[in-house]
Short mmCIF file of C-alpha atoms in Angstrom, two decimals:
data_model
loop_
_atom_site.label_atom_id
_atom_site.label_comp_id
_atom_site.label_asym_id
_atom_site.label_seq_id
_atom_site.Cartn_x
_atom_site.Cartn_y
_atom_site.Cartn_z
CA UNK V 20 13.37 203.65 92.82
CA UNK V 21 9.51 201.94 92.19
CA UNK V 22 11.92 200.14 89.25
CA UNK V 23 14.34 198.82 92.22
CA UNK V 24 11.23 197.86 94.33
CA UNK V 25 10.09 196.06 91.56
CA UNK V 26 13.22 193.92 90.37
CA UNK V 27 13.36 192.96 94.20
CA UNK V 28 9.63 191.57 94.29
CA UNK V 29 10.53 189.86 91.41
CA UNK V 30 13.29 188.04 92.76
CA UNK V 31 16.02 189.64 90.49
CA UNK V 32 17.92 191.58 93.00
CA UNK V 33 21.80 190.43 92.51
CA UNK V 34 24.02 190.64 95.15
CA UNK V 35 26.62 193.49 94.39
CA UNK V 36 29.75 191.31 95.31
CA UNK V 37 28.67 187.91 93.71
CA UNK V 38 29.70 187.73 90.22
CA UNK V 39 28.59 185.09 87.09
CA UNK V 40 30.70 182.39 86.48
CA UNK V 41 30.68 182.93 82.88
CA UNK V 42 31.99 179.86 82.53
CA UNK V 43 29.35 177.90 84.34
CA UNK V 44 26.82 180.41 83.13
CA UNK V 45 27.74 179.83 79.13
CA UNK V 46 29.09 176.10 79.37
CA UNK V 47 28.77 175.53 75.64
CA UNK V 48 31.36 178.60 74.83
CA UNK V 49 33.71 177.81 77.57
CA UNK V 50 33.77 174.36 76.29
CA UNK V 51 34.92 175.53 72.85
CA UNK V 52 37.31 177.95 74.77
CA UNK V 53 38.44 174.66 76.43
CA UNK V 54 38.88 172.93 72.97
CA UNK V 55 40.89 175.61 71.88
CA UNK V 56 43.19 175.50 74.58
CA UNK V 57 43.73 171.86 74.17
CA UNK V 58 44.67 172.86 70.38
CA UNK V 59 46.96 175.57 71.33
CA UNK V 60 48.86 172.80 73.80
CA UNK V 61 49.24 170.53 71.13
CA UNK V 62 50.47 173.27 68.84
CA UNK V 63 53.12 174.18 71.36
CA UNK V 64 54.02 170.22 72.33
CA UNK V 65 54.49 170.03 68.17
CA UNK V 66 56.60 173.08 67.91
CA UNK V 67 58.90 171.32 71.12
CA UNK V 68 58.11 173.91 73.94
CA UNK V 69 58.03 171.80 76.96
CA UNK V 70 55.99 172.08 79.93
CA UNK V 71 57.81 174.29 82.12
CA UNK V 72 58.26 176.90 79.14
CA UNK V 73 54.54 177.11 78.60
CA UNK V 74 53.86 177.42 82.45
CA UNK V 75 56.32 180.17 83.07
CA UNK V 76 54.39 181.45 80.02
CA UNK V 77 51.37 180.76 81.66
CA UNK V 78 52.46 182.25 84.92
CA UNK V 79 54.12 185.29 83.64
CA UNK V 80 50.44 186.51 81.59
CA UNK V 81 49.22 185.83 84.44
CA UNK V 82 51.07 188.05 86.94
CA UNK V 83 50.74 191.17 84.22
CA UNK V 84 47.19 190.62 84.47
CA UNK V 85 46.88 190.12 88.17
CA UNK V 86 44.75 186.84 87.80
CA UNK V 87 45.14 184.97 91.35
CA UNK V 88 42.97 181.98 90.14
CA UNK V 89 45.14 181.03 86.98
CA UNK V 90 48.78 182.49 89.40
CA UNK V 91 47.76 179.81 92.35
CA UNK V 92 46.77 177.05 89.34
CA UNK V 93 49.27 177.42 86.96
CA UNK V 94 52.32 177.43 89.53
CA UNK V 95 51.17 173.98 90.84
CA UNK V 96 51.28 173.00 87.27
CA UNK V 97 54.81 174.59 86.84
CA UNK V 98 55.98 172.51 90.37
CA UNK V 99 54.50 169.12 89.17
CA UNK V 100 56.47 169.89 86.06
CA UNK V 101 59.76 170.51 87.13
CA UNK V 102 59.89 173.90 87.43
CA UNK V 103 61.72 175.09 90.58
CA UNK V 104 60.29 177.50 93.41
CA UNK V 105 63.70 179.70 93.21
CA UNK V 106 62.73 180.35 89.17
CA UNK V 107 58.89 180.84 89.89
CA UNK V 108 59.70 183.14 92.46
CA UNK V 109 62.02 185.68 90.72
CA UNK V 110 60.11 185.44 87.51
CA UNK V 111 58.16 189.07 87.89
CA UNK V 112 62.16 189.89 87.43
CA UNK V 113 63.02 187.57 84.95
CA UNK V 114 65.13 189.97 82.71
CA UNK V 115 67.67 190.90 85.89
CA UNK V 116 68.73 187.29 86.62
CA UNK V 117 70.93 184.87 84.72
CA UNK V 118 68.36 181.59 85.89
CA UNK V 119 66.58 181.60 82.37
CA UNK V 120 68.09 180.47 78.90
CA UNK V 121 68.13 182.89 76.28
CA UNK V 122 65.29 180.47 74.79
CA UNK V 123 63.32 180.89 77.66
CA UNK V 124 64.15 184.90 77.71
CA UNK V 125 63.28 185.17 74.10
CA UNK V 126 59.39 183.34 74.88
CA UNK V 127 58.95 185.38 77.88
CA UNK V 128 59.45 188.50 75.91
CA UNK V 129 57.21 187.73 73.59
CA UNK V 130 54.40 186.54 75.64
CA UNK V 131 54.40 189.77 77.61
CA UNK V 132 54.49 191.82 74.06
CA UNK V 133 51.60 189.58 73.84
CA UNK V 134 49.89 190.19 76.67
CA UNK V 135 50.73 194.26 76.39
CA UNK V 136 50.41 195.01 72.52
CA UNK V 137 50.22 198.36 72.86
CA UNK V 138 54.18 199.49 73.18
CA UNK V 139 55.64 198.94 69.34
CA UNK V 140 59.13 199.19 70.16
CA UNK V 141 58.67 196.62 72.91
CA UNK V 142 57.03 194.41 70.47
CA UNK V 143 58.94 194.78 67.83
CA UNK V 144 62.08 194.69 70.07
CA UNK V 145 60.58 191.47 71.75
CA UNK V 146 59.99 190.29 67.94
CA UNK V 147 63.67 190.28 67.08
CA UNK V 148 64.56 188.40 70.24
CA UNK V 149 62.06 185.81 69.57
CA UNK V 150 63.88 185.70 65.88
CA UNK V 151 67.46 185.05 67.00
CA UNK V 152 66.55 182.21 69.94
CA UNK V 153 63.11 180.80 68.40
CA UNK V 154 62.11 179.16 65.11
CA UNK V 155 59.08 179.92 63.18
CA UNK V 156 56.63 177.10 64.63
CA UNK V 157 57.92 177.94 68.27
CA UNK V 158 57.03 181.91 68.21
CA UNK V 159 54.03 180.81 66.60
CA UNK V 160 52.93 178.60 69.90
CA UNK V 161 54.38 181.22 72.29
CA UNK V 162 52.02 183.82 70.90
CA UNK V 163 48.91 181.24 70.95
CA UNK V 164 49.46 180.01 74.47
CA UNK V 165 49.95 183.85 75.90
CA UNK V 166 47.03 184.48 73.54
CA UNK V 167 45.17 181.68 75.47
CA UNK V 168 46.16 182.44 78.57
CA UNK V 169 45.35 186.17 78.66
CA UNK V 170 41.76 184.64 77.40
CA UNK V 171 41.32 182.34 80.53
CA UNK V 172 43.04 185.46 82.74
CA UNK V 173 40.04 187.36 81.22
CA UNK V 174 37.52 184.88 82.03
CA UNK V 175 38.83 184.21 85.78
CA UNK V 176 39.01 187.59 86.67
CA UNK V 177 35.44 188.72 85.62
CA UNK V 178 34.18 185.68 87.39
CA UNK V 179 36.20 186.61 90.51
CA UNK V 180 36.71 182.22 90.78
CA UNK V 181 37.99 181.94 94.02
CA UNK V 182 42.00 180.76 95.25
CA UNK V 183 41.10 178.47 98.06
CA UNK V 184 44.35 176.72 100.17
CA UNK V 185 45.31 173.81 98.60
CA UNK V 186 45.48 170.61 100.63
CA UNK V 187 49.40 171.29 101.93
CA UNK V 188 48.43 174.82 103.38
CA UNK V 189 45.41 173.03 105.19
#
């Protein structure tokens, strides 16, 4: 307790809800985070996955790992590209509609094998998938961008950032 007493005298009481921006906090890594990301866009632009593939990618890492921040970003990103509500809101059940090429079924897969590693036989199932409707370069940039974006799920939800309305729900 006299140690409690003590970090509170000394000003370095933290406030049990508040958390570090660790982004903010540690600006140098998050900018090389950021560089990264920029790489791993360019990788998939080279490889020909367009925007709304690496959004939906973006989105659906994003709903396994229940990050609000990068779900409320990344679907504007996915509307300003093209992408259509309808699609956005039945992919958590992607697999049991016919809205999504087998291109687009193929990265999905793989991006939540991704994101979930830990079940072989989905994996290497997903794998397979990936093998018949993707070439080489394009699996390659689905893995980095679900890669990336379990990385910036990581970093939102340990910062709890904040979803505030955007300007249309104001």
């Amino acid at each position: 307790m006299a140690e409690q007493d003590q970090a509170r005298a000394n000003g370095h009481q933290h406030d049990q809800g508040r958390r570090v921006f660790v982004d903010k906090q540690s600006p140098a890594a998050y900018q090389a985070f950021r560089e990264a990301a920029e790489a791993v866009r360019a990788t998939a632009a080279d490889a020909g996955l367009d925007r709304r593939l690496v959004e939906l990618i973006n989105i659906r890492v994003s709903q396994l790992n229940g990050c609000a921040y990068c779900l409320s970003l990344h679907t504007r990103a996915a509307l300003r590209a093209g992408e259509t509500s309808q699609r956005l809101g039945v992919l958590p059940a992607w697999r049991d509609t016919e809205l999504f090429s087998p291109r687009e079924r193929a990265a999905l897969a793989l991006a939540e094998a991704t994101t979930d590693p830990r079940d072989a036989v989905a994996q290497e199932t997903a794998y397979a998938v990936a093998r018949r409707a993707l070439g080489e370069d394009e699996i390659s940039a689905v893995i980095w961008v679900a890669i990336a974006m379990n990385a910036f799920n990581r970093v939102s939800i340990l910062s709890k950032h904040p979803v505030r309305a955007s300007a249309q729900q104001q």
